Short mmCIF file of C-alpha atoms in Angstrom, two decimals:
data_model
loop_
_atom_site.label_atom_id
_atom_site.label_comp_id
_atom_site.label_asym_id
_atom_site.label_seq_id
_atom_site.Cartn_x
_atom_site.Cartn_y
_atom_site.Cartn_z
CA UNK A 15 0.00 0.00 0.00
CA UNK A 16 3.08 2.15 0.82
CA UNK A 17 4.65 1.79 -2.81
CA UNK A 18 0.85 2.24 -4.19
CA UNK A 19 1.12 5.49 -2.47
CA UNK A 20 4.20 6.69 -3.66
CA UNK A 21 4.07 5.47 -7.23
CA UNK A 22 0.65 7.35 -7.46
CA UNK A 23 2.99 10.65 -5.63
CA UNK A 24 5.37 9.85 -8.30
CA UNK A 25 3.63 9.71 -11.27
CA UNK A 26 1.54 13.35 -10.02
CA UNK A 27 4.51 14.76 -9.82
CA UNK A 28 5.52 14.15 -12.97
CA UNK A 29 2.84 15.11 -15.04
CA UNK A 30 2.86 18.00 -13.03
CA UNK A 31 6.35 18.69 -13.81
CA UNK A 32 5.38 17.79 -17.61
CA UNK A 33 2.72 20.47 -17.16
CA UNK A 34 5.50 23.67 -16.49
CA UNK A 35 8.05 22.67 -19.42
CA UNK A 36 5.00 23.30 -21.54
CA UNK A 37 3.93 26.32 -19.65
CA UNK A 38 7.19 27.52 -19.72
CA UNK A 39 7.96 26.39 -23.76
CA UNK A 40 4.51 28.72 -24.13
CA UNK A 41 5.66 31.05 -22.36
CA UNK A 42 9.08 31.24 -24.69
CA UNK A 43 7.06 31.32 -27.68
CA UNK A 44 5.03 34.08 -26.89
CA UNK A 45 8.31 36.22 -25.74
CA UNK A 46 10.15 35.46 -29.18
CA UNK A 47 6.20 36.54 -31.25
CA UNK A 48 6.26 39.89 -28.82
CA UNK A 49 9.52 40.36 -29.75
CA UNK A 50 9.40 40.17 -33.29
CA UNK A 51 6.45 42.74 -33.35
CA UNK A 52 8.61 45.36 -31.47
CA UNK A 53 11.89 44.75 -33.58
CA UNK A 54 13.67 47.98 -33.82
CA UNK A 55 14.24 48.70 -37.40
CA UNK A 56 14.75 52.51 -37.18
CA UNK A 57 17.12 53.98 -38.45
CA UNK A 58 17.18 52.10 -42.00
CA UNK A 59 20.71 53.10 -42.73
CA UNK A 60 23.41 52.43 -39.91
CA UNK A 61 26.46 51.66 -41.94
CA UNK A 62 26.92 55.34 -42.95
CA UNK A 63 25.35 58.62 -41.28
CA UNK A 64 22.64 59.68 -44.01
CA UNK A 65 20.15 62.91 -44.12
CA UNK A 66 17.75 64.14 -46.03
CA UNK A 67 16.26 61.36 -47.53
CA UNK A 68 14.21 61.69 -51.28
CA UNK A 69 12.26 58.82 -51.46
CA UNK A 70 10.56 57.90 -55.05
CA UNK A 71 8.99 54.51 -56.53
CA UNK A 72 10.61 54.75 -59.75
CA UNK A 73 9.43 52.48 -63.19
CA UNK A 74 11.19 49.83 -61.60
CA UNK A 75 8.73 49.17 -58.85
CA UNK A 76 11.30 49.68 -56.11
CA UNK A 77 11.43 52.20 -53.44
CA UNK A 78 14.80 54.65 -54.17
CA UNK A 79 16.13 57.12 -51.92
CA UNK A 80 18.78 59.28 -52.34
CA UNK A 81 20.99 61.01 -48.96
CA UNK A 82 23.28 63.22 -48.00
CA UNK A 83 26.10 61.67 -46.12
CA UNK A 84 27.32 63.09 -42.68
CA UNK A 85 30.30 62.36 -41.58
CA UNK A 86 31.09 60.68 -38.17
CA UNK A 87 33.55 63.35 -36.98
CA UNK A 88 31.51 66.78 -38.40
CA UNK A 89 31.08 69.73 -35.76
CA UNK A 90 29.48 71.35 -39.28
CA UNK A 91 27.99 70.91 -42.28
CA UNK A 92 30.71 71.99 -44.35
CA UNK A 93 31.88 68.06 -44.13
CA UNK A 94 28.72 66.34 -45.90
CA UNK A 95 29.51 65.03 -49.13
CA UNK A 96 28.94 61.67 -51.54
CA UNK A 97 25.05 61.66 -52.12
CA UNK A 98 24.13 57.81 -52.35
CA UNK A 99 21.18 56.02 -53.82
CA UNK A 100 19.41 53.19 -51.81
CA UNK A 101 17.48 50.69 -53.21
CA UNK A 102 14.15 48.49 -51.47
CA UNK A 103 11.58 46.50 -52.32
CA UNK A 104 10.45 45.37 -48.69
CA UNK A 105 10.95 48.70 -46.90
CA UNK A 106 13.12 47.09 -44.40
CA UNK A 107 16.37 45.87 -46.21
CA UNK A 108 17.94 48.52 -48.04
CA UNK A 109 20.76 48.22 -51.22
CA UNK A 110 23.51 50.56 -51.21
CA UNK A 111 24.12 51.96 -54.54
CA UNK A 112 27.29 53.75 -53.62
CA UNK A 113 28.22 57.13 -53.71
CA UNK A 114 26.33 58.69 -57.05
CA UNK A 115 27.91 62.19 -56.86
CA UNK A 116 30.48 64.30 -55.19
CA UNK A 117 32.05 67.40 -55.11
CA UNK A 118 35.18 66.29 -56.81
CA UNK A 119 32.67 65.69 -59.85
CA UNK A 120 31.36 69.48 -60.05
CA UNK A 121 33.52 72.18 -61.64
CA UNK A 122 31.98 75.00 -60.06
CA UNK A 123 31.84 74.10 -56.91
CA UNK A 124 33.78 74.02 -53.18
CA UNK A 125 34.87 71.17 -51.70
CA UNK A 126 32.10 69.39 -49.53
CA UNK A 127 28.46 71.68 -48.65
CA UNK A 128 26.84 68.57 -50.39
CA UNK A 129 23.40 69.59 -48.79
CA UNK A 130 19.93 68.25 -49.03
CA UNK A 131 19.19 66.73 -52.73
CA UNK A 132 16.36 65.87 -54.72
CA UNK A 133 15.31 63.82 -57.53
CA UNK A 134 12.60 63.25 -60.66
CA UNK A 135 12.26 61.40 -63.24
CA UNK A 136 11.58 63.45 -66.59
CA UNK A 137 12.50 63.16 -70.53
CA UNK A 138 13.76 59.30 -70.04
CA UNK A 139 16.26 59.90 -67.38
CA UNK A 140 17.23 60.54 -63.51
CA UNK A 141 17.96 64.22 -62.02
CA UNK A 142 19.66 65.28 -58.94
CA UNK A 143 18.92 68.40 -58.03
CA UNK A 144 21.01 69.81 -55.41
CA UNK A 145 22.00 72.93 -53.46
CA UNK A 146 26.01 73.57 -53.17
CA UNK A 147 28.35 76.14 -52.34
CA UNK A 148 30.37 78.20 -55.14
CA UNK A 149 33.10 79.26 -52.46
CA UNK A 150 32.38 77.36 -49.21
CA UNK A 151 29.84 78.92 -47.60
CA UNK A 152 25.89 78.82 -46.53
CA UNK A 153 25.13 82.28 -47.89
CA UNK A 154 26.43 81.78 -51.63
CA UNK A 155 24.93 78.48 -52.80
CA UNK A 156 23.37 77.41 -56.18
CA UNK A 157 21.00 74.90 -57.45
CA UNK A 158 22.81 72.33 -59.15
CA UNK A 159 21.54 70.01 -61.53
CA UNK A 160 23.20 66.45 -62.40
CA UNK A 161 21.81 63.39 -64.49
CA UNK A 162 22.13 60.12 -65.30
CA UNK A 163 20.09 57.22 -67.44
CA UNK A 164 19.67 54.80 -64.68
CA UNK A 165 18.04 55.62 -60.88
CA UNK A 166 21.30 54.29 -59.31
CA UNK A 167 23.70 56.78 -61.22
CA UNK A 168 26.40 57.88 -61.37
CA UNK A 169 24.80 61.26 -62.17
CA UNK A 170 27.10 63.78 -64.48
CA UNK A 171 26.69 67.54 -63.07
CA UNK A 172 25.26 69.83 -65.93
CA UNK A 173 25.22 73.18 -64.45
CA UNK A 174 22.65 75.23 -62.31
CA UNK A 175 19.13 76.29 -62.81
CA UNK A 176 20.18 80.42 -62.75
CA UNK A 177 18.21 82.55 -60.48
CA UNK A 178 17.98 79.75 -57.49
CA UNK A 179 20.80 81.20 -55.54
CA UNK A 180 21.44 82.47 -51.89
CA UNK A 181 21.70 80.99 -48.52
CA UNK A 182 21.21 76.68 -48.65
CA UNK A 183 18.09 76.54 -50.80
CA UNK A 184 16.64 73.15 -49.56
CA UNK A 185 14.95 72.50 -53.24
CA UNK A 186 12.62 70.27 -53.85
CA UNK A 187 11.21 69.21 -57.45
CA UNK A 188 7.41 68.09 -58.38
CA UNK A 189 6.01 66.69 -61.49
CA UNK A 190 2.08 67.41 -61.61
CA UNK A 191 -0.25 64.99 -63.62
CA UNK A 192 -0.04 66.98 -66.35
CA UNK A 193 3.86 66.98 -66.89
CA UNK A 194 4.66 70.40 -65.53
CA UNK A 195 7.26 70.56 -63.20
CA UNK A 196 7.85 72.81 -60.26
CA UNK A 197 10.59 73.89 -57.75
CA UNK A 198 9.99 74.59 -53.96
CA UNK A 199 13.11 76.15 -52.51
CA UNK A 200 13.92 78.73 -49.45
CA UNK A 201 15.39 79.54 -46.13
CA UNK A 202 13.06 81.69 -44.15
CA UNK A 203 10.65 82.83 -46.78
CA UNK A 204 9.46 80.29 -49.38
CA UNK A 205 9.90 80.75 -52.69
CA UNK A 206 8.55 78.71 -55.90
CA UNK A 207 8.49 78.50 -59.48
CA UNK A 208 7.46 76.59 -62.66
CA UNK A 209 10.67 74.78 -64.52
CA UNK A 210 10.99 74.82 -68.20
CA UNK A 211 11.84 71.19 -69.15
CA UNK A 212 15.71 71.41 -69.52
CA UNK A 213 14.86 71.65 -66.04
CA UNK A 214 18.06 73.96 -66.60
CA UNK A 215 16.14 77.22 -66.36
CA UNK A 216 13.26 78.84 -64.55
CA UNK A 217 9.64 79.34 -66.75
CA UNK A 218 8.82 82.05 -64.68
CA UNK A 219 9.44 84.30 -62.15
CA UNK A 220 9.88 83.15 -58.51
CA UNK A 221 6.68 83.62 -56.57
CA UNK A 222 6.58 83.61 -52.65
CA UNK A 223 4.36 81.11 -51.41
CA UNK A 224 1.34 81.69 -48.91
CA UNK A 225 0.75 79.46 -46.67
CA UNK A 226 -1.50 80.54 -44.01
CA UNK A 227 1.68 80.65 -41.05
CA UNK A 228 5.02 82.56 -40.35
CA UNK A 229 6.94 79.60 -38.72
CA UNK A 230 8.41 78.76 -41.95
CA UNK A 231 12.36 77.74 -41.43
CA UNK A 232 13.46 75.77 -44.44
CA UNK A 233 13.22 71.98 -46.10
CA UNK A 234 10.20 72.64 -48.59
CA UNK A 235 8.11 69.97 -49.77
CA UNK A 236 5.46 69.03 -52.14
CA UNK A 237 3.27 66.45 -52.52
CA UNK A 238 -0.09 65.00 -53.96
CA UNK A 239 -2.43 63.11 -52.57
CA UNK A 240 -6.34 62.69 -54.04
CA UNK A 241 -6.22 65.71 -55.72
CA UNK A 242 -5.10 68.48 -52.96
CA UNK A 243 -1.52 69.41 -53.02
CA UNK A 244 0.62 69.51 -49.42
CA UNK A 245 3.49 71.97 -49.14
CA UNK A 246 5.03 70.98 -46.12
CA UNK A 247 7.76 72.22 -44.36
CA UNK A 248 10.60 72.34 -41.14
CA UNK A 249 9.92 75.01 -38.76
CA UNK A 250 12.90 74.52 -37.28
CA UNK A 251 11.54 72.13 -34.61
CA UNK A 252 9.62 69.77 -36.33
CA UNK A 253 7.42 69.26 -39.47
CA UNK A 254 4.39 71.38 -40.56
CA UNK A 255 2.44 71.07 -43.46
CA UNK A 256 -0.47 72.89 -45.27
CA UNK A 257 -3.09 72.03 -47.90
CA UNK A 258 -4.61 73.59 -51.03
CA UNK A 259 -6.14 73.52 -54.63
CA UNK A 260 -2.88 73.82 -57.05
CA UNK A 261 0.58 73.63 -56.92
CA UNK A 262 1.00 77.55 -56.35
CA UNK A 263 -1.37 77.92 -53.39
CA UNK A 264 -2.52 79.48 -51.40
CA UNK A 265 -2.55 76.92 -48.88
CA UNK A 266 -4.73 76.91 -46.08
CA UNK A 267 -2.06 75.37 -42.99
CA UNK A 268 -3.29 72.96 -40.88
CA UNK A 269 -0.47 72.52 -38.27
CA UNK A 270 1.85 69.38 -37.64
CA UNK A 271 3.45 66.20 -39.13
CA UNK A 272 6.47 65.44 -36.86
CA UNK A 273 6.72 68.55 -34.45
CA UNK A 274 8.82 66.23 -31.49
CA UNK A 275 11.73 66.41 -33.98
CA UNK A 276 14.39 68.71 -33.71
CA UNK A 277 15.32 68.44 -37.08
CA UNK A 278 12.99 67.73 -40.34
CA UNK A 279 13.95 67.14 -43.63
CA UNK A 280 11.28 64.35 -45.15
CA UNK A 281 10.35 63.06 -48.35
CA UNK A 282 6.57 61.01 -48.59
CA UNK A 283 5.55 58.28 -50.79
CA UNK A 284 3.23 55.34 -51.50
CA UNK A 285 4.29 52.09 -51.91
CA UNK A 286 1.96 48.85 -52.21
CA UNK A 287 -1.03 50.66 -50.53
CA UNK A 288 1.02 52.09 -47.75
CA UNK A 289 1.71 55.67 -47.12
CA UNK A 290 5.82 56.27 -45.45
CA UNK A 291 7.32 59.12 -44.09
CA UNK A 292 11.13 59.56 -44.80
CA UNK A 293 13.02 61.74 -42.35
CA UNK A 294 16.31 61.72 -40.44
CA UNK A 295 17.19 61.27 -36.90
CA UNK A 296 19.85 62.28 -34.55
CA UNK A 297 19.30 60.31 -31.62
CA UNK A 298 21.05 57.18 -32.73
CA UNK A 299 24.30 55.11 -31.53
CA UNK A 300 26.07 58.95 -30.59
CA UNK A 301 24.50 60.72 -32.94
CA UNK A 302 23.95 65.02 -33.16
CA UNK A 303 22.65 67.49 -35.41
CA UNK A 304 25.67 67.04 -37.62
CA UNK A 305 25.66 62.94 -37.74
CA UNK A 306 22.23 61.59 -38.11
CA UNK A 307 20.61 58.56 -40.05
CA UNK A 308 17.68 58.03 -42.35
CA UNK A 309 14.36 56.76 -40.65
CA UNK A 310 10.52 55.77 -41.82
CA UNK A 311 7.61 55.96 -40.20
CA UNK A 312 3.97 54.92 -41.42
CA UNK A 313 2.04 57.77 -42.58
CA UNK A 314 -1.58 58.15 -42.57
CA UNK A 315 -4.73 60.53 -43.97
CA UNK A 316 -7.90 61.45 -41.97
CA UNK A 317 -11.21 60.96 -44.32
CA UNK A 318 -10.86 64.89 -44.56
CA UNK A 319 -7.15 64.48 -45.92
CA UNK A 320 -5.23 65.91 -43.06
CA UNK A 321 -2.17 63.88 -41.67
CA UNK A 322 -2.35 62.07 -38.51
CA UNK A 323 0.32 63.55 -36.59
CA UNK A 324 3.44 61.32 -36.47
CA UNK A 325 6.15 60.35 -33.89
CA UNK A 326 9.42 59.26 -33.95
CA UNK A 327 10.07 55.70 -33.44
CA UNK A 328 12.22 52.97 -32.78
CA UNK A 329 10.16 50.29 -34.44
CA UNK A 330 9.75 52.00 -37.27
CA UNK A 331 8.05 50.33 -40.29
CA UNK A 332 7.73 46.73 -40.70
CA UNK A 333 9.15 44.33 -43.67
CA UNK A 334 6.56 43.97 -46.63
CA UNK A 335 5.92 40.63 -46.94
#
């Protein structure tokens, strides 16, 4: 009766024991799931400082972006240099095309001041558009145009679209449905202006651009979305955006996209029924206002077509499957 007992101890004991290895195994699988769902995948680019990402989905079907590059020991801008073209078709893994333009490669130009490019596609081939110094300074920059046949360059400098000069610039180019193509550009006061094709020369005289708010600080940007055009902006701590009826204005503002941020220089697109949100960050692996990295975030309309304000995350955007 004795060993009755204790087998029947035994054998509780055991299943029992059986019981909380499963339990536990369970408990292990949900950790890994949970931890998949929060992977980190901001910033994008960590093998290089990057800034100022354009983002496009070019005839290709892939996502490109194209940087700056910061360097790991700048106190300044003066440093960035080598604009690079990145490659995705997942939104997580990114190809790096190299470096698709420098300094060395433009004639008029100082050495580094590579600032803030951006890019179209027009008459069968990939432009760079991009502001850079003449001498080596902020206050005496022009708006350089470079080409090339293929989205991942190199791109060959051409010259500069005359009557874009001044302090940085910040361009930004737009394509409208119909084929005419604008440029946003400005520090302080926001300026615009319809391109003639060459994309060479201005169509028009610059116009000034209302937009319903004075906290205008530089980083222009255009965009399209059902119809109404967004010229958003960086007030100098954070992103702001407003909306209107045509590509000159006026717009009517409606507030912010990303105002946490210190810094905003973003790019938007859609890709595969998703809306993303290009921008960079400074807050990563020692980073400052001089050495920062590209990062997406999901972006998303209201059913009156204002943005749902966005935050700055770790997570970041998740792989397309």
């Amino acid at each position: 009766m004795k060993f009755k007992i204790s087998l029947l101890f035994f054998v509780i004991a055991l299943v029992s024991c059986k019981n909380q290895k499963n339990q536990t195994k369970e408990k292990q699988v949900e950790k890994i799931e949970v931890s998949i769902e929060k992977q980190e995948n901001n910033p994008v680019i960590r093998h290089m400082r990057t800034a100022d990402p354009s983002a496009h989905v070019w005839e290709d079907g892939k996502v490109w972006m194209y940087t700056s590059q910061d360097m790991e020991d700048a106190t300044f801008y003066d440093s960035m240099d080598g604009y690079h073209a990145f490659s995705s078709t997942d939104m997580v893994n990114w190809t790096d095309h190299g470096e698709v333009l420098h300094s060395r490669d433009i004639p008029w130009g100082a050495k580094g001041w590579m600032w803030a490019p951006t890019a179209i596609y027009k008459n069968n081939k990939y432009y760079l558009l991009y502001p850079h110094s003449v001498k080596g300074s902020k206050d005496d920059m022009r708006c350089g145009v470079a080409v090339s046949d293929v989205p991942q360059g190199p791109f060959k400098d051409i010259g500069w679209i005359k009557g874009v000069e001044g302090q940085w610039l910040d361009p930004c180019v737009f394509t409208d449905d119909d084929g005419k193509t604008y440029l946003y550009w400005g520090v302080r006061e926001p300026k615009m202006a319809l391109l003639k094709d060459n994309l060479l020369e201005l169509a028009e005289t610059p116009r000034s651009i209302a937009y319903g708010a004075e906290n205008f600080f530089e980083a222009s940007y255009m965009h399209k979305y059902n119809g109404k055009y967004y010229y958003s902006y960086n007030a100098g701590l954070g992103g702001f955006y407003a909306m209107g009826d045509s590509p000159y204005g006026p717009f009517e503002y409606k507030g912010a996209i990303n105002p946490k941020q210190r810094q905003d220089h973003h790019s938007i697109v859609e890709y595969k029924g998703q809306h993303y949100f290009f921008y960079h960050w400074q807050g990563w692996n020692g980073g400052s206002k001089f050495r920062r990295n590209t990062c997406i975030e999901y972006l998303y309309y209201n059913e009156d077509g204002t943005i749902q304000e966005i935050n700055a995350t770790k997570e970041g955007v998740q792989k397309i499957k």
